[in-house]
Amino acid sequence: MSSRHLTIALAALTITSSAFGQSNIDSVKKFAWTENCGWTNWRDANSTNQGVVVGTAHLQGFVWGENVGWINTGNGGAPYANTNHTNFGVNIGVGGFLNGYAWGENIGWINFNTQPQIGAQGARYDSAAGRFRGYAWGENIGWINLDDSTHYVARVPTCCLGNADKVSGQVTFGDITSVLANFNGPANLDGSSVGDADCNGVINFADITAVLANFLSNCP
Ligand SMILES: [Ca+2]
Ligand SMILES: [Ca+2]
């Protein structure tokens, strides 16, 4: 994708009024592929301030399509009734399956309620894995692939204090080893870096303290 094109377009976002809060989409796992329109970026709208937020039962915020412009997943007034242009949006329903519509400024409605048509491949949010799966359908652009094994959209993992190695299970000596092995090393601000036991974007003695304070606790 053209990063220059993307940067200019993102800077040009003029949508105002709603206070969305920062996107909780992962800084690396933020792209989904559309069969006819290329990549979509779920995180970086207005420097992440209006990117997609995954709530407990709904989405809100904006996706940027490199070739199709803005796609609005909802204004946060959930659950979305989806009966007209003032109350549309994407809800997270039973089993994580999505329902409702997003609106693309240049491409019209995108239907996330695809489970009735395609069953288990319906668009859904897999809360255990913290990522989207399945396929959404754009009336004018065809399938949006949320199911790729490499290029998918994920939520920033919730921090489990002490879990420096980011491996599920009990907090153990392995987490201390992980802090030491990455001590003072670079870390992502979203807390996803191995070694960053307290998820604050730096790896230091505080991470050793976090491991010890949570030793043998369980992390999902
Ligand atoms: Ca661990
Ligand atoms: Ca830290």
Coordinates of C-alpha atoms and ligand atoms in Angstrom, one line a residue:
M1 CA 0.0 0.0 0.0
S2 CA 1.1 3.6 -0.5
S3 CA 2.0 4.9 2.9
R4 CA 2.1 8.4 1.6
H5 CA -1.4 8.2 0.3
L6 CA -2.6 6.8 3.5
T7 CA -0.9 9.4 5.6
I8 CA -2.4 12.3 3.7
A9 CA -5.8 10.8 3.7
L10 CA -5.7 10.1 7.5
A11 CA -4.6 13.6 8.2
A12 CA -7.5 14.9 6.2
L13 CA -10.1 13.3 8.4
T14 CA -12.6 16.0 9.4
I15 CA -15.2 14.0 11.1
T16 CA -16.0 15.8 14.4
S17 CA -18.4 15.9 17.3
S18 CA -18.2 12.4 18.7
A19 CA -15.7 11.7 21.4
F20 CA -14.6 8.2 20.6
G21 CA -11.5 7.6 22.7
Q22 CA -8.4 6.0 21.4
S23 CA -8.7 2.9 19.2
N24 CA -8.0 -0.4 21.0
I25 CA -7.0 -2.1 17.7
D26 CA -3.5 -3.6 17.8
S27 CA -0.8 -1.4 16.2
V28 CA 0.5 -4.3 14.0
K29 CA -2.7 -6.4 13.5
K30 CA -4.8 -3.6 12.1
F31 CA -5.4 -4.5 8.4
A32 CA -8.1 -6.5 6.7
W33 CA -8.3 -7.3 3.0
T34 CA -11.2 -6.7 0.7
E35 CA -11.5 -8.7 -2.5
N36 CA -12.2 -5.7 -4.7
C37 CA -10.9 -2.6 -2.8
G38 CA -7.6 -3.6 -1.3
W39 CA -6.6 -3.0 2.3
T40 CA -8.6 -1.5 5.2
N41 CA -6.9 0.0 8.3
W42 CA -9.0 -0.4 11.4
R43 CA -6.8 1.6 13.8
D44 CA -5.2 4.8 12.6
A45 CA -8.2 7.2 11.9
N46 CA -7.3 10.6 13.2
S47 CA -4.0 9.4 14.8
T48 CA -5.9 6.5 16.4
N49 CA -8.3 8.9 18.2
Q50 CA -11.2 7.9 15.9
G51 CA -10.1 4.4 14.9
V52 CA -12.2 1.4 15.7
V53 CA -12.9 0.6 19.4
V54 CA -14.0 -3.0 20.2
G55 CA -16.4 -2.7 23.1
T56 CA -18.0 -5.6 25.0
A57 CA -21.0 -5.8 22.7
H58 CA -20.4 -3.3 19.9
L59 CA -17.9 -1.6 17.7
Q60 CA -17.5 2.1 17.1
G61 CA -15.2 4.4 15.2
F62 CA -13.8 4.5 11.7
V63 CA -12.0 2.1 9.3
W64 CA -10.0 3.6 6.5
G65 CA -10.1 1.9 3.1
E66 CA -7.1 2.8 1.0
N67 CA -9.3 2.9 -2.1
V68 CA -12.7 3.7 -0.7
G69 CA -12.3 6.2 2.1
W70 CA -14.1 6.2 5.4
I71 CA -16.2 3.3 6.8
N72 CA -18.1 4.1 10.0
T73 CA -18.8 1.1 12.3
G74 CA -21.1 3.1 14.6
N75 CA -21.1 6.2 16.8
G76 CA -21.0 4.3 20.2
G77 CA -24.8 4.6 20.9
A78 CA -25.1 0.9 21.2
P79 CA -26.8 -1.5 21.0
Y80 CA -27.4 -0.3 17.4
A81 CA -31.0 -0.8 16.2
N82 CA -30.0 -0.5 12.6
T83 CA -33.4 0.8 11.5
N84 CA -32.2 4.0 9.8
H85 CA -29.2 6.2 9.1
T86 CA -29.1 7.6 12.7
N87 CA -28.8 4.3 14.6
F88 CA -26.6 2.1 12.4
G89 CA -23.6 0.2 13.6
V90 CA -22.0 -3.1 14.3
N91 CA -23.1 -5.1 17.4
I92 CA -21.2 -8.1 18.9
G93 CA -23.9 -10.8 19.5
V94 CA -24.1 -14.4 20.7
G95 CA -21.0 -16.4 20.2
G96 CA -19.2 -13.3 19.1
F97 CA -21.0 -13.2 15.8
L98 CA -21.4 -9.7 14.5
N99 CA -24.7 -8.1 13.3
G100 CA -25.7 -4.7 12.0
Y101 CA -24.2 -2.4 9.4
A102 CA -21.2 -0.2 8.8
W103 CA -21.5 2.8 6.4
G104 CA -18.9 3.5 3.8
E105 CA -18.9 7.1 2.5
N106 CA -18.2 5.9 -1.0
I107 CA -19.4 2.3 -0.9
G108 CA -22.6 2.3 1.0
W109 CA -23.7 -0.4 3.5
I110 CA -21.5 -3.2 4.7
N111 CA -23.4 -6.1 6.3
F112 CA -21.7 -7.8 9.2
N113 CA -24.7 -10.1 9.8
T114 CA -23.3 -12.8 7.5
Q115 CA -23.8 -15.8 9.7
P116 CA -27.3 -16.5 8.4
Q117 CA -25.8 -16.8 4.9
I118 CA -22.5 -18.5 5.5
G119 CA -22.8 -20.1 8.9
A120 CA -19.6 -20.6 10.9
Q121 CA -17.7 -18.3 8.5
G122 CA -19.9 -15.4 9.4
A123 CA -18.2 -12.2 10.6
R124 CA -17.4 -12.5 14.3
Y125 CA -15.2 -11.3 17.1
D126 CA -13.2 -14.2 18.7
S127 CA -12.8 -12.8 22.2
A128 CA -10.6 -15.7 23.3
A129 CA -8.1 -14.9 20.6
G130 CA -8.8 -11.2 20.7
R131 CA -9.3 -11.0 16.9
F132 CA -11.9 -10.8 14.2
R133 CA -12.7 -13.8 12.0
G134 CA -15.0 -14.7 9.1
Y135 CA -16.3 -12.5 6.3
A136 CA -18.4 -9.3 6.1
W137 CA -20.2 -8.3 2.9
G138 CA -20.2 -4.9 1.2
E139 CA -23.1 -4.3 -1.1
N140 CA -20.8 -2.7 -3.6
I141 CA -17.4 -4.2 -2.8
G142 CA -18.0 -7.9 -2.1
W143 CA -16.3 -9.8 0.7
I144 CA -14.2 -8.3 3.4
N145 CA -11.8 -11.0 4.7
L146 CA -11.4 -10.9 8.5
D147 CA -10.3 -14.5 8.5
D148 CA -6.7 -14.4 7.1
S149 CA -4.2 -16.2 9.3
T150 CA -1.5 -13.5 8.9
H151 CA -3.3 -10.3 8.0
Y152 CA -6.1 -9.8 10.5
V153 CA -7.5 -7.3 12.8
A154 CA -6.9 -7.8 16.5
R155 CA -7.7 -6.0 19.7
V156 CA -4.8 -4.8 21.9
P157 CA -4.4 -7.6 24.5
T158 CA -5.7 -6.8 27.9
C159 CA -2.7 -6.7 30.3
C160 CA -2.3 -9.6 32.7
L161 CA 0.1 -8.1 35.2
G162 CA 3.2 -10.2 35.6
N163 CA 2.9 -12.1 32.4
A164 CA 6.1 -10.8 30.9
D165 CA 6.6 -13.6 28.3
K166 CA 3.0 -13.1 27.1
V167 CA 2.4 -16.9 27.4
S168 CA -0.8 -18.1 28.9
G169 CA -0.9 -19.8 32.3
Q170 CA 0.7 -19.1 35.6
V171 CA 3.1 -16.3 36.2
T172 CA 6.4 -18.1 36.8
F173 CA 10.2 -17.8 36.8
G174 CA 10.0 -17.8 33.0
D175 CA 8.5 -14.3 33.3
I176 CA 11.4 -13.0 35.3
T177 CA 13.8 -14.5 32.7
S178 CA 11.7 -12.7 30.0
V179 CA 12.1 -9.4 31.8
L180 CA 15.9 -9.8 32.2
A181 CA 16.3 -11.0 28.6
N182 CA 14.6 -7.9 27.3
F183 CA 15.7 -5.4 30.0
N184 CA 15.9 -1.8 28.8
G185 CA 15.0 -3.0 25.3
P186 CA 12.5 -1.4 23.0
A187 CA 8.8 -1.9 23.9
N188 CA 5.5 -1.0 22.2
L189 CA 3.3 1.5 23.9
D190 CA 0.4 -0.9 23.8
G191 CA 2.1 -3.3 26.3
S192 CA 2.3 -6.1 23.9
S193 CA 6.1 -6.5 24.0
V194 CA 7.7 -9.6 25.6
G195 CA 9.4 -8.6 28.8
D196 CA 6.9 -5.8 29.6
A197 CA 5.2 -7.4 32.5
D198 CA 3.2 -4.3 33.5
C199 CA 2.4 -3.3 29.9
N200 CA 3.5 0.3 30.2
G201 CA 5.9 0.5 27.2
V202 CA 9.2 0.2 29.1
I203 CA 11.0 -2.8 30.4
N204 CA 12.7 -2.1 33.7
F205 CA 12.8 -3.1 37.4
A206 CA 9.1 -2.3 37.8
D207 CA 8.5 -5.4 35.6
I208 CA 10.4 -7.6 38.0
T209 CA 8.2 -6.2 40.8
A210 CA 5.1 -6.9 38.7
V211 CA 6.1 -10.5 38.2
L212 CA 6.9 -11.1 41.9
A213 CA 3.7 -9.3 43.0
N214 CA 1.6 -11.6 40.7
F215 CA 3.7 -14.8 41.0
L216 CA 1.6 -17.9 40.4
S217 CA -1.5 -16.0 39.4
N218 CA -3.2 -17.1 36.3
C219 CA -3.2 -15.3 33.0
P220 CA -5.5 -16.2 30.1
Ligands
CA1 CA 4.0 -16.0 31.6
CA2 CA 7.1 -2.3 32.0

